[in-house]
PDB file of C-alpha atoms in Angstrom:
ATOM      1  CA  UNK A   1      -7.913  16.746 -20.307  1.00  0.00           C
ATOM      2  CA  UNK A   2      -4.861  14.462 -19.292  1.00  0.00           C
ATOM      3  CA  UNK A   3      -1.470  14.247 -20.356  1.00  0.00           C
ATOM      4  CA  UNK A   4       1.372  12.056 -19.346  1.00  0.00           C
ATOM      5  CA  UNK A   5       4.290  13.045 -17.251  1.00  0.00           C
ATOM      6  CA  UNK A   6       6.541  12.432 -19.767  1.00  0.00           C
ATOM      7  CA  UNK A   7       6.873  11.269 -23.128  1.00  0.00           C
ATOM      8  CA  UNK A   8      10.078   8.770 -22.112  1.00  0.00           C
ATOM      9  CA  UNK A   9       8.876   5.351 -22.705  1.00  0.00           C
ATOM     10  CA  UNK A  10      10.597   2.969 -20.322  1.00  0.00           C
ATOM     11  CA  UNK A  11      10.627  -0.929 -20.050  1.00  0.00           C
ATOM     12  CA  UNK A  12       8.632  -2.259 -17.195  1.00  0.00           C
ATOM     13  CA  UNK A  13      10.103  -2.690 -13.610  1.00  0.00           C
ATOM     14  CA  UNK A  14       9.955  -5.517 -11.649  1.00  0.00           C
ATOM     15  CA  UNK A  15       6.739  -4.170  -9.660  1.00  0.00           C
ATOM     16  CA  UNK A  16       4.110  -2.309 -11.052  1.00  0.00           C
ATOM     17  CA  UNK A  17       1.404  -0.474  -9.110  1.00  0.00           C
ATOM     18  CA  UNK A  18      -1.128   2.305  -9.354  1.00  0.00           C
ATOM     19  CA  UNK A  19      -3.951   3.891  -7.229  1.00  0.00           C
ATOM     20  CA  UNK A  20      -4.422   7.151  -5.781  1.00  0.00           C
ATOM     21  CA  UNK A  21      -2.130   9.688  -4.242  1.00  0.00           C
ATOM     22  CA  UNK A  22      -2.823  12.695  -2.231  1.00  0.00           C
ATOM     23  CA  UNK A  23      -1.406  15.723  -0.349  1.00  0.00           C
ATOM     24  CA  UNK A  24      -1.167  15.135   3.148  1.00  0.00           C
ATOM     25  CA  UNK A  25      -1.323  18.003   5.815  1.00  0.00           C
ATOM     26  CA  UNK A  26      -0.652  17.703   9.265  1.00  0.00           C
ATOM     27  CA  UNK A  27      -1.102  20.178  11.936  1.00  0.00           C
ATOM     28  CA  UNK A  28       2.509  20.935  13.680  1.00  0.00           C
ATOM     29  CA  UNK A  29       2.726  20.537  17.281  1.00  0.00           C
ATOM     30  CA  UNK A  30       0.286  18.518  19.712  1.00  0.00           C
ATOM     31  CA  UNK A  31      -2.874  20.616  18.736  1.00  0.00           C
ATOM     32  CA  UNK A  32      -5.538  18.901  16.824  1.00  0.00           C
ATOM     33  CA  UNK A  33      -6.784  20.326  13.145  1.00  0.00           C
ATOM     34  CA  UNK A  34      -9.270  22.814  14.721  1.00  0.00           C
ATOM     35  CA  UNK A  35      -6.991  25.009  16.823  1.00  0.00           C
ATOM     36  CA  UNK A  36      -3.806  24.437  14.906  1.00  0.00           C
ATOM     37  CA  UNK A  37      -2.780  27.482  12.491  1.00  0.00           C
ATOM     38  CA  UNK A  38       0.332  25.765  11.135  1.00  0.00           C
ATOM     39  CA  UNK A  39       0.259  22.476   9.104  1.00  0.00           C
ATOM     40  CA  UNK A  40       3.401  20.233   7.626  1.00  0.00           C
ATOM     41  CA  UNK A  41       2.753  19.122   4.013  1.00  0.00           C
ATOM     42  CA  UNK A  42       3.281  15.970   3.312  1.00  0.00           C
ATOM     43  CA  UNK A  43       2.401  12.923   0.682  1.00  0.00           C
ATOM     44  CA  UNK A  44      -0.189   9.923   1.475  1.00  0.00           C
ATOM     45  CA  UNK A  45      -0.963   7.005  -0.559  1.00  0.00           C
ATOM     46  CA  UNK A  46      -0.922   3.398   0.455  1.00  0.00           C
ATOM     47  CA  UNK A  47       0.206   2.248  -3.451  1.00  0.00           C
ATOM     48  CA  UNK A  48       3.090   5.177  -3.646  1.00  0.00           C
ATOM     49  CA  UNK A  49       3.859   4.218   0.023  1.00  0.00           C
ATOM     50  CA  UNK A  50       4.685   0.525  -1.101  1.00  0.00           C
ATOM     51  CA  UNK A  51       6.660   1.786  -4.040  1.00  0.00           C
ATOM     52  CA  UNK A  52       8.954   3.793  -2.469  1.00  0.00           C
ATOM     53  CA  UNK A  53       9.795   1.278   0.138  1.00  0.00           C
ATOM     54  CA  UNK A  54      10.269  -1.329  -2.594  1.00  0.00           C
ATOM     55  CA  UNK A  55      12.757   1.100  -4.544  1.00  0.00           C
ATOM     56  CA  UNK A  56      14.730   1.614  -1.056  1.00  0.00           C
ATOM     57  CA  UNK A  57      15.021  -2.103  -0.850  1.00  0.00           C
ATOM     58  CA  UNK A  58      16.837  -2.130  -3.885  1.00  0.00           C
ATOM     59  CA  UNK A  59      14.270  -3.184  -6.607  1.00  0.00           C
ATOM     60  CA  UNK A  60      12.845  -1.264  -9.671  1.00  0.00           C
ATOM     61  CA  UNK A  61       8.733  -0.290  -9.414  1.00  0.00           C
ATOM     62  CA  UNK A  62       6.764   1.657 -11.288  1.00  0.00           C
ATOM     63  CA  UNK A  63       3.814   3.753  -9.899  1.00  0.00           C
ATOM     64  CA  UNK A  64       0.975   5.234 -11.900  1.00  0.00           C
ATOM     65  CA  UNK A  65      -2.350   7.029 -11.196  1.00  0.00           C
ATOM     66  CA  UNK A  66      -4.057  10.204 -11.960  1.00  0.00           C
ATOM     67  CA  UNK A  67      -3.074  13.443  -9.993  1.00  0.00           C
ATOM     68  CA  UNK A  68      -4.465  17.144 -10.664  1.00  0.00           C
ATOM     69  CA  UNK A  69      -2.264  19.325 -12.626  1.00  0.00           C
ATOM     70  CA  UNK A  70      -1.831  21.340  -9.730  1.00  0.00           C
ATOM     71  CA  UNK A  71       0.772  22.033  -7.088  1.00  0.00           C
ATOM     72  CA  UNK A  72       0.164  19.214  -5.100  1.00  0.00           C
ATOM     73  CA  UNK A  73       0.006  16.728  -7.832  1.00  0.00           C
ATOM     74  CA  UNK A  74       3.362  18.390  -9.314  1.00  0.00           C
ATOM     75  CA  UNK A  75       4.856  18.293  -5.940  1.00  0.00           C
ATOM     76  CA  UNK A  76       3.562  14.280  -5.602  1.00  0.00           C
ATOM     77  CA  UNK A  77       5.322  13.396  -9.226  1.00  0.00           C
ATOM     78  CA  UNK A  78       8.672  14.685  -8.194  1.00  0.00           C
ATOM     79  CA  UNK A  79       8.893  13.264  -4.660  1.00  0.00           C
ATOM     80  CA  UNK A  80       7.802   9.990  -6.069  1.00  0.00           C
ATOM     81  CA  UNK A  81      10.101   9.933  -9.027  1.00  0.00           C
ATOM     82  CA  UNK A  82      13.084  11.563  -6.631  1.00  0.00           C
ATOM     83  CA  UNK A  83      12.486   7.967  -4.750  1.00  0.00           C
ATOM     84  CA  UNK A  84      13.342   6.100  -7.742  1.00  0.00           C
ATOM     85  CA  UNK A  85       9.971   5.041  -8.487  1.00  0.00           C
ATOM     86  CA  UNK A  86       9.253   5.082 -12.338  1.00  0.00           C
ATOM     87  CA  UNK A  87       6.295   7.704 -12.801  1.00  0.00           C
ATOM     88  CA  UNK A  88       6.434   7.304 -16.769  1.00  0.00           C
ATOM     89  CA  UNK A  89       2.635   6.102 -16.681  1.00  0.00           C
ATOM     90  CA  UNK A  90       1.242   8.713 -14.620  1.00  0.00           C
ATOM     91  CA  UNK A  91      -0.817  11.581 -15.507  1.00  0.00           C
ATOM     92  CA  UNK A  92      -1.724  15.089 -14.891  1.00  0.00           C
ATOM     93  CA  UNK A  93      -5.328  15.718 -15.163  1.00  0.00           C
ATOM     94  CA  UNK A  94      -6.068  19.545 -15.801  1.00  0.00           C
ATOM     95  CA  UNK A  95     -10.056  18.737 -14.988  1.00  0.00           C
ATOM     96  CA  UNK A  96     -10.008  17.727 -11.891  1.00  0.00           C
ATOM     97  CA  UNK A  97      -7.940  18.480  -8.137  1.00  0.00           C
ATOM     98  CA  UNK A  98      -4.902  16.044  -6.298  1.00  0.00           C
ATOM     99  CA  UNK A  99      -6.755  14.481  -3.456  1.00  0.00           C
ATOM    100  CA  UNK A 100      -6.177  15.600   0.195  1.00  0.00           C
ATOM    101  CA  UNK A 101      -6.068  14.207   3.463  1.00  0.00           C
ATOM    102  CA  UNK A 102      -5.725  15.898   6.462  1.00  0.00           C
ATOM    103  CA  UNK A 103      -4.373  13.830   9.644  1.00  0.00           C
ATOM    104  CA  UNK A 104      -4.273  14.674  13.425  1.00  0.00           C
ATOM    105  CA  UNK A 105      -3.437  12.885  16.671  1.00  0.00           C
ATOM    106  CA  UNK A 106      -5.022  13.842  19.731  1.00  0.00           C
ATOM    107  CA  UNK A 107      -4.963  12.118  22.927  1.00  0.00           C
ATOM    108  CA  UNK A 108      -2.921   9.549  21.461  1.00  0.00           C
ATOM    109  CA  UNK A 109      -5.643   8.639  18.876  1.00  0.00           C
ATOM    110  CA  UNK A 110      -5.297   9.230  15.234  1.00  0.00           C
ATOM    111  CA  UNK A 111      -7.715  10.522  12.598  1.00  0.00           C
ATOM    112  CA  UNK A 112      -7.910  11.054   9.229  1.00  0.00           C
ATOM    113  CA  UNK A 113     -10.509  13.453   7.342  1.00  0.00           C
ATOM    114  CA  UNK A 114     -10.363  12.832   3.156  1.00  0.00           C
ATOM    115  CA  UNK A 115     -10.962  15.677   0.531  1.00  0.00           C
ATOM    116  CA  UNK A 116     -11.075  12.815  -2.574  1.00  0.00           C
ATOM    117  CA  UNK A 117     -14.252  13.030  -4.222  1.00  0.00           C
ATOM    118  CA  UNK A 118     -14.435  14.046  -7.702  1.00  0.00           C
ATOM    119  CA  UNK A 119     -10.526  13.877  -7.295  1.00  0.00           C
ATOM    120  CA  UNK A 120      -8.364  13.225 -10.263  1.00  0.00           C
ATOM    121  CA  UNK A 121      -7.662   9.845  -9.359  1.00  0.00           C
ATOM    122  CA  UNK A 122     -11.295   8.867  -9.269  1.00  0.00           C
ATOM    123  CA  UNK A 123     -11.375   9.835 -12.851  1.00  0.00           C
ATOM    124  CA  UNK A 124      -9.029   6.348 -13.481  1.00  0.00           C
ATOM    125  CA  UNK A 125     -10.666   4.507 -16.289  1.00  0.00           C
ATOM    126  CA  UNK A 126      -9.568   0.534 -17.841  1.00  0.00           C
ATOM    127  CA  UNK A 127      -8.266   2.171 -21.227  1.00  0.00           C
ATOM    128  CA  UNK A 128      -5.690   4.210 -19.084  1.00  0.00           C
ATOM    129  CA  UNK A 129      -3.917   1.269 -18.795  1.00  0.00           C
ATOM    130  CA  UNK A 130      -0.572   0.171 -20.827  1.00  0.00           C
ATOM    131  CA  UNK A 131      -0.914  -3.421 -20.953  1.00  0.00           C
ATOM    132  CA  UNK A 132       2.615  -4.085 -22.128  1.00  0.00           C
ATOM    133  CA  UNK A 133       3.610  -2.084 -19.125  1.00  0.00           C
ATOM    134  CA  UNK A 134       1.924  -4.282 -16.987  1.00  0.00           C
ATOM    135  CA  UNK A 135       2.818  -7.590 -18.931  1.00  0.00           C
ATOM    136  CA  UNK A 136       6.420  -6.981 -18.478  1.00  0.00           C
ATOM    137  CA  UNK A 137       6.623  -6.689 -14.969  1.00  0.00           C
ATOM    138  CA  UNK A 138       7.198  -9.594 -12.552  1.00  0.00           C
ATOM    139  CA  UNK A 139       3.877  -8.580  -9.853  1.00  0.00           C
ATOM    140  CA  UNK A 140       1.047  -6.390  -9.895  1.00  0.00           C
ATOM    141  CA  UNK A 141       0.289  -4.943  -6.651  1.00  0.00           C
ATOM    142  CA  UNK A 142      -3.206  -3.398  -5.928  1.00  0.00           C
ATOM    143  CA  UNK A 143      -5.241  -2.438  -3.013  1.00  0.00           C
ATOM    144  CA  UNK A 144      -8.925  -2.511  -1.996  1.00  0.00           C
ATOM    145  CA  UNK A 145      -8.700   1.465  -1.764  1.00  0.00           C
ATOM    146  CA  UNK A 146      -8.562   2.370  -5.444  1.00  0.00           C
ATOM    147  CA  UNK A 147     -11.970   0.238  -6.189  1.00  0.00           C
ATOM    148  CA  UNK A 148     -13.243   2.280  -3.620  1.00  0.00           C
ATOM    149  CA  UNK A 149     -12.656   5.362  -5.286  1.00  0.00           C
ATOM    150  CA  UNK A 150     -15.516   5.436  -8.145  1.00  0.00           C
ATOM    151  CA  UNK A 151     -16.812   3.145 -10.287  1.00  0.00           C
ATOM    152  CA  UNK A 152     -14.235   3.475 -13.117  1.00  0.00           C
ATOM    153  CA  UNK A 153     -11.453   2.704 -10.671  1.00  0.00           C
ATOM    154  CA  UNK A 154     -13.278  -0.434  -9.622  1.00  0.00           C
ATOM    155  CA  UNK A 155     -13.286  -1.318 -13.328  1.00  0.00           C
ATOM    156  CA  UNK A 156      -9.764  -0.470 -13.736  1.00  0.00           C
ATOM    157  CA  UNK A 157      -8.530  -2.233 -10.982  1.00  0.00           C
ATOM    158  CA  UNK A 158     -10.118  -5.487 -12.204  1.00  0.00           C
ATOM    159  CA  UNK A 159      -9.001  -5.069 -15.867  1.00  0.00           C
ATOM    160  CA  UNK A 160      -5.324  -4.539 -14.367  1.00  0.00           C
ATOM    161  CA  UNK A 161      -5.753  -7.968 -12.578  1.00  0.00           C
ATOM    162  CA  UNK A 162      -6.685  -9.430 -15.799  1.00  0.00           C
ATOM    163  CA  UNK A 163      -4.347  -8.145 -18.198  1.00  0.00           C
ATOM    164  CA  UNK A 164      -1.886  -9.556 -15.202  1.00  0.00           C
ATOM    165  CA  UNK A 165      -3.226 -12.789 -15.290  1.00  0.00           C
ATOM    166  CA  UNK A 166      -3.201 -12.931 -18.947  1.00  0.00           C
ATOM    167  CA  UNK A 167       0.318 -12.259 -19.290  1.00  0.00           C
ATOM    168  CA  UNK A 168       1.485 -14.654 -16.320  1.00  0.00           C
ATOM    169  CA  UNK A 169       2.550 -11.709 -13.722  1.00  0.00           C
ATOM    170  CA  UNK A 170       2.004 -12.511 -10.329  1.00  0.00           C
ATOM    171  CA  UNK A 171      -0.935 -10.190  -8.539  1.00  0.00           C
ATOM    172  CA  UNK A 172      -0.350  -9.063  -4.826  1.00  0.00           C
ATOM    173  CA  UNK A 173      -3.608  -7.818  -3.222  1.00  0.00           C
ATOM    174  CA  UNK A 174      -4.028  -5.877   0.080  1.00  0.00           C
ATOM    175  CA  UNK A 175      -7.595  -4.954   0.761  1.00  0.00           C
ATOM    176  CA  UNK A 176      -6.862  -1.906   2.808  1.00  0.00           C
ATOM    177  CA  UNK A 177     -10.401  -1.858   3.604  1.00  0.00           C
ATOM    178  CA  UNK A 178     -11.429   1.944   4.308  1.00  0.00           C
ATOM    179  CA  UNK A 179     -14.921   2.424   5.973  1.00  0.00           C
ATOM    180  CA  UNK A 180     -14.722   5.993   5.421  1.00  0.00           C
ATOM    181  CA  UNK A 181     -14.888   5.483   1.570  1.00  0.00           C
ATOM    182  CA  UNK A 182     -17.680   2.682   1.570  1.00  0.00           C
ATOM    183  CA  UNK A 183     -19.182   0.434   3.830  1.00  0.00           C
ATOM    184  CA  UNK A 184     -18.080  -3.391   5.137  1.00  0.00           C
ATOM    185  CA  UNK A 185     -21.317  -4.732   2.959  1.00  0.00           C
ATOM    186  CA  UNK A 186     -20.537  -2.697  -0.403  1.00  0.00           C
ATOM    187  CA  UNK A 187     -16.551  -3.555   0.110  1.00  0.00           C
ATOM    188  CA  UNK A 188     -17.562  -7.294   0.694  1.00  0.00           C
ATOM    189  CA  UNK A 189     -18.077  -8.287  -2.614  1.00  0.00           C
ATOM    190  CA  UNK A 190     -15.459  -6.472  -4.456  1.00  0.00           C
ATOM    191  CA  UNK A 191     -12.743  -7.376  -2.153  1.00  0.00           C
ATOM    192  CA  UNK A 192     -13.602 -11.212  -1.959  1.00  0.00           C
ATOM    193  CA  UNK A 193     -13.617 -11.209  -5.665  1.00  0.00           C
ATOM    194  CA  UNK A 194     -10.158  -9.461  -5.942  1.00  0.00           C
ATOM    195  CA  UNK A 195      -8.791 -11.787  -3.033  1.00  0.00           C
ATOM    196  CA  UNK A 196     -10.200 -14.660  -5.133  1.00  0.00           C
ATOM    197  CA  UNK A 197      -8.005 -13.688  -8.522  1.00  0.00           C
ATOM    198  CA  UNK A 198      -4.919 -12.820  -6.433  1.00  0.00           C
ATOM    199  CA  UNK A 199      -1.472 -15.142  -5.829  1.00  0.00           C
ATOM    200  CA  UNK A 200      -0.843 -13.061  -2.750  1.00  0.00           C
ATOM    201  CA  UNK A 201      -3.674 -12.025  -0.645  1.00  0.00           C
ATOM    202  CA  UNK A 202      -2.179  -9.648   2.168  1.00  0.00           C
ATOM    203  CA  UNK A 203      -5.459  -8.879   4.602  1.00  0.00           C
ATOM    204  CA  UNK A 204      -5.193  -7.636   8.229  1.00  0.00           C
ATOM    205  CA  UNK A 205      -6.935  -9.900  10.727  1.00  0.00           C
ATOM    206  CA  UNK A 206      -9.615  -7.136  11.563  1.00  0.00           C
ATOM    207  CA  UNK A 207     -10.386  -6.723   7.828  1.00  0.00           C
ATOM    208  CA  UNK A 208     -11.002 -10.392   7.423  1.00  0.00           C
ATOM    209  CA  UNK A 209     -13.442 -10.442  10.611  1.00  0.00           C
ATOM    210  CA  UNK A 210     -15.188  -7.888   8.675  1.00  0.00           C
ATOM    211  CA  UNK A 211     -15.377  -9.462   5.210  1.00  0.00           C
ATOM    212  CA  UNK A 212     -16.035 -12.918   6.416  1.00  0.00           C
ATOM    213  CA  UNK A 213     -18.569 -11.878   9.223  1.00  0.00           C
ATOM    214  CA  UNK A 214     -16.710 -14.248  11.732  1.00  0.00           C
ATOM    215  CA  UNK A 215     -14.677 -13.865  14.589  1.00  0.00           C
ATOM    216  CA  UNK A 216     -13.419 -17.490  14.643  1.00  0.00           C
ATOM    217  CA  UNK A 217     -10.176 -17.775  13.426  1.00  0.00           C
ATOM    218  CA  UNK A 218     -10.538 -21.284  12.627  1.00  0.00           C
ATOM    219  CA  UNK A 219     -13.644 -20.410  10.091  1.00  0.00           C
ATOM    220  CA  UNK A 220     -11.674 -17.343   8.872  1.00  0.00           C
ATOM    221  CA  UNK A 221      -8.479 -19.951   8.259  1.00  0.00           C
ATOM    222  CA  UNK A 222     -11.091 -22.222   6.490  1.00  0.00           C
ATOM    223  CA  UNK A 223     -12.125 -19.458   4.033  1.00  0.00           C
ATOM    224  CA  UNK A 224      -8.538 -18.362   3.000  1.00  0.00           C
ATOM    225  CA  UNK A 225      -7.921 -22.057   2.653  1.00  0.00           C
ATOM    226  CA  UNK A 226     -10.395 -21.680  -0.168  1.00  0.00           C
ATOM    227  CA  UNK A 227      -8.539 -19.389  -1.664  1.00  0.00           C
ATOM    228  CA  UNK A 228      -5.675 -20.184  -4.797  1.00  0.00           C
ATOM    229  CA  UNK A 229      -3.761 -17.267  -3.131  1.00  0.00           C
ATOM    230  CA  UNK A 230      -0.829 -17.314  -0.486  1.00  0.00           C
ATOM    231  CA  UNK A 231      -2.871 -15.696   2.387  1.00  0.00           C
ATOM    232  CA  UNK A 232      -0.669 -13.425   4.715  1.00  0.00           C
ATOM    233  CA  UNK A 233      -2.538 -12.302   7.665  1.00  0.00           C
ATOM    234  CA  UNK A 234      -1.358  -9.402   9.469  1.00  0.00           C
ATOM    235  CA  UNK A 235      -2.307  -8.020  12.993  1.00  0.00           C
ATOM    236  CA  UNK A 236      -1.939 -10.954  15.292  1.00  0.00           C
ATOM    237  CA  UNK A 237      -0.739 -10.444  18.813  1.00  0.00           C
ATOM    238  CA  UNK A 238       2.639 -11.168  18.658  1.00  0.00           C
ATOM    239  CA  UNK A 239       2.834 -12.547  14.730  1.00  0.00           C
ATOM    240  CA  UNK A 240       1.908 -12.318  11.643  1.00  0.00           C
ATOM    241  CA  UNK A 241       0.249 -15.860   9.684  1.00  0.00           C
ATOM    242  CA  UNK A 242       1.168 -17.696   6.578  1.00  0.00           C
ATOM    243  CA  UNK A 243      -1.833 -19.636   5.121  1.00  0.00           C
ATOM    244  CA  UNK A 244      -0.514 -21.866   2.622  1.00  0.00           C
ATOM    245  CA  UNK A 245      -1.822 -25.366   1.264  1.00  0.00           C
ATOM    246  CA  UNK A 246      -4.201 -25.547   4.264  1.00  0.00           C
ATOM    247  CA  UNK A 247      -1.485 -24.952   6.852  1.00  0.00           C
ATOM    248  CA  UNK A 248      -0.631 -22.419   9.362  1.00  0.00           C
ATOM    249  CA  UNK A 249       2.522 -20.856  10.021  1.00  0.00           C
ATOM    250  CA  UNK A 250       3.428 -18.070  12.330  1.00  0.00           C
ATOM    251  CA  UNK A 251       6.374 -15.453  11.880  1.00  0.00           C
ATOM    252  CA  UNK A 252       6.837 -13.348  15.161  1.00  0.00           C
ATOM    253  CA  UNK A 253       7.036  -9.312  15.173  1.00  0.00           C
ATOM    254  CA  UNK A 254      10.121  -7.969  15.448  1.00  0.00           C
ATOM    255  CA  UNK A 255      10.156  -5.678  18.624  1.00  0.00           C
ATOM    256  CA  UNK A 256       9.941  -1.797  18.052  1.00  0.00           C
ATOM    257  CA  UNK A 257      12.408   0.119  20.699  1.00  0.00           C
ATOM    258  CA  UNK A 258       9.573   2.767  20.419  1.00  0.00           C
ATOM    259  CA  UNK A 259       6.382   3.500  18.683  1.00  0.00           C
ATOM    260  CA  UNK A 260       5.862   7.111  17.270  1.00  0.00           C
ATOM    261  CA  UNK A 261       3.488   6.777  14.579  1.00  0.00           C
ATOM    262  CA  UNK A 262       1.917   3.397  13.258  1.00  0.00           C
ATOM    263  CA  UNK A 263       0.297   4.823  10.027  1.00  0.00           C
ATOM    264  CA  UNK A 264       2.109   3.477   7.267  1.00  0.00           C
ATOM    265  CA  UNK A 265       3.264  -0.138   8.948  1.00  0.00           C
ATOM    266  CA  UNK A 266       0.935  -2.009   6.702  1.00  0.00           C
ATOM    267  CA  UNK A 267       2.567  -0.301   3.396  1.00  0.00           C
ATOM    268  CA  UNK A 268       6.008  -1.203   4.854  1.00  0.00           C
ATOM    269  CA  UNK A 269       5.098  -4.522   5.749  1.00  0.00           C
ATOM    270  CA  UNK A 270       3.922  -5.008   1.835  1.00  0.00           C
ATOM    271  CA  UNK A 271       6.870  -3.391   0.212  1.00  0.00           C
ATOM    272  CA  UNK A 272       8.920  -5.978   2.550  1.00  0.00           C
ATOM    273  CA  UNK A 273       7.261  -8.889   1.507  1.00  0.00           C
ATOM    274  CA  UNK A 274       7.297  -8.049  -2.135  1.00  0.00           C
ATOM    275  CA  UNK A 275      10.824  -7.293  -1.842  1.00  0.00           C
ATOM    276  CA  UNK A 276      11.792 -10.668  -0.195  1.00  0.00           C
ATOM    277  CA  UNK A 277       9.868 -12.429  -3.027  1.00  0.00           C
ATOM    278  CA  UNK A 278      11.944 -10.958  -5.387  1.00  0.00           C
ATOM    279  CA  UNK A 279      15.004 -11.745  -3.688  1.00  0.00           C
ATOM    280  CA  UNK A 280      13.979 -15.010  -3.893  1.00  0.00           C
ATOM    281  CA  UNK A 281      13.204 -15.909  -0.132  1.00  0.00           C
ATOM    282  CA  UNK A 282      10.377 -18.287   0.800  1.00  0.00           C
ATOM    283  CA  UNK A 283       7.112 -17.102   2.020  1.00  0.00           C
ATOM    284  CA  UNK A 284       8.107 -17.244   5.390  1.00  0.00           C
ATOM    285  CA  UNK A 285      11.465 -15.526   4.852  1.00  0.00           C
ATOM    286  CA  UNK A 286       9.744 -12.586   3.174  1.00  0.00           C
ATOM    287  CA  UNK A 287       6.990 -12.221   5.916  1.00  0.00           C
ATOM    288  CA  UNK A 288       9.955 -12.019   8.077  1.00  0.00           C
ATOM    289  CA  UNK A 289      11.185  -9.227   6.285  1.00  0.00           C
ATOM    290  CA  UNK A 290       8.071  -7.651   6.235  1.00  0.00           C
ATOM    291  CA  UNK A 291       7.685  -7.860   9.797  1.00  0.00           C
ATOM    292  CA  UNK A 292      11.247  -6.074  10.160  1.00  0.00           C
ATOM    293  CA  UNK A 293      10.485  -3.178   7.695  1.00  0.00           C
ATOM    294  CA  UNK A 294       6.741  -2.699   9.355  1.00  0.00           C
ATOM    295  CA  UNK A 295       9.019  -2.148  13.031  1.00  0.00           C
ATOM    296  CA  UNK A 296      11.418   0.296  11.691  1.00  0.00           C
ATOM    297  CA  UNK A 297       8.589   2.364  10.198  1.00  0.00           C
ATOM    298  CA  UNK A 298       6.490   2.685  13.544  1.00  0.00           C
ATOM    299  CA  UNK A 299       9.336   4.478  14.766  1.00  0.00           C
ATOM    300  CA  UNK A 300       9.261   7.190  12.702  1.00  0.00           C
ATOM    301  CA  UNK A 301       6.800   9.758  11.718  1.00  0.00           C
ATOM    302  CA  UNK A 302       5.250   9.691   8.424  1.00  0.00           C
ATOM    303  CA  UNK A 303       3.521   7.486   6.014  1.00  0.00           C
ATOM    304  CA  UNK A 304       7.020   6.810   4.076  1.00  0.00           C
ATOM    305  CA  UNK A 305       9.339   8.446   5.562  1.00  0.00           C
ATOM    306  CA  UNK A 306      10.587   5.938   7.702  1.00  0.00           C
ATOM    307  CA  UNK A 307      11.090   3.259   4.827  1.00  0.00           C
ATOM    308  CA  UNK A 308      14.302   2.023   5.284  1.00  0.00           C
ATOM    309  CA  UNK A 309      17.001   1.214   2.508  1.00  0.00           C
ATOM    310  CA  UNK A 310      18.427  -2.275   2.200  1.00  0.00           C
ATOM    311  CA  UNK A 311      21.554  -1.127   3.725  1.00  0.00           C
ATOM    312  CA  UNK A 312      19.604  -0.167   6.672  1.00  0.00           C
ATOM    313  CA  UNK A 313      18.259  -3.816   6.937  1.00  0.00           C
ATOM    314  CA  UNK A 314      21.238  -5.148   6.552  1.00  0.00           C
ATOM    315  CA  UNK A 315      22.630  -3.410   9.679  1.00  0.00           C
ATOM    316  CA  UNK A 316      19.849  -3.847  11.601  1.00  0.00           C
ATOM    317  CA  UNK A 317      20.058  -7.753  10.834  1.00  0.00           C
ATOM    318  CA  UNK A 318      23.341  -7.786  11.391  1.00  0.00           C
ATOM    319  CA  UNK A 319      23.599  -6.098  14.643  1.00  0.00           C
ATOM    320  CA  UNK A 320      26.017  -3.265  13.031  1.00  0.00           C
ATOM    321  CA  UNK A 321      26.691  -0.330  15.628  1.00  0.00           C
ATOM    322  CA  UNK A 322      25.923   3.165  14.363  1.00  0.00           C
ATOM    323  CA  UNK A 323      29.018   5.443  14.814  1.00  0.00           C
ATOM    324  CA  UNK A 324      27.659   9.016  15.003  1.00  0.00           C
ATOM    325  CA  UNK A 325      31.166  11.014  14.259  1.00  0.00           C
TER     326      UNK A 325
END
């Protein structure tokens, strides 16, 4: 049985997103999972990361999904809500647990282990969608992680996109290919179908090589040119590519002073790009903002903790000096 987190009906925010948010456990210190006795608790979820990032950049955003009616679920809702994200359409589910991810970094290599099969989020169905809530937004952001969770989740994402398009809401789609959840062959049909329905398609270059089954950049660009979407290709050597109306432009990265944790950089980029669109920036300017957010995120530990506020972004752009005391 599910219950809404709150009975308060709030108007639609500028951006709506949804998906699975999980509890995150990480060993403290330098030991891996097997030999660690102490773990740090946090939160993980691509869509909630993006939502937090958008909220910190000064825009209204709502995240929803199913969490277990357990301590991790309660913790997740409180944390996301505390970051200024609307969670009025999120639900706590009595019959299934909140998903869990355990992450370690050993010898400089990050590995994740999922415990999300039969999780509360995997039970999401199209009937759980609030059409008016999606219809009232300016943009719907979805990822390829949610349809990998279950058949009903796949139907839910497709229905949400249908609702958005029906009401003229822009659709932003990040494929976020997770090969620990499904194979490239399984993912290809679903993700490419969603890309074909998006207004903004935000893949990584490595993802495109798997989805289009080619390493040839010109062939990849040709395939992207057949989409109706503006494609933002992350993961170039020193730049992000904007593929629009048959042309390709490159937007240079911002140099990170130090790299501490690369997890969450892509979600930070998405948050920055979407915020740029909401601020009326051109696609190139929005990508530049996304690149900046990504560079700031990798300089902090955690999936979402390093996401900056708009004031912090402005300080970086204007080279403001930090006064310690």
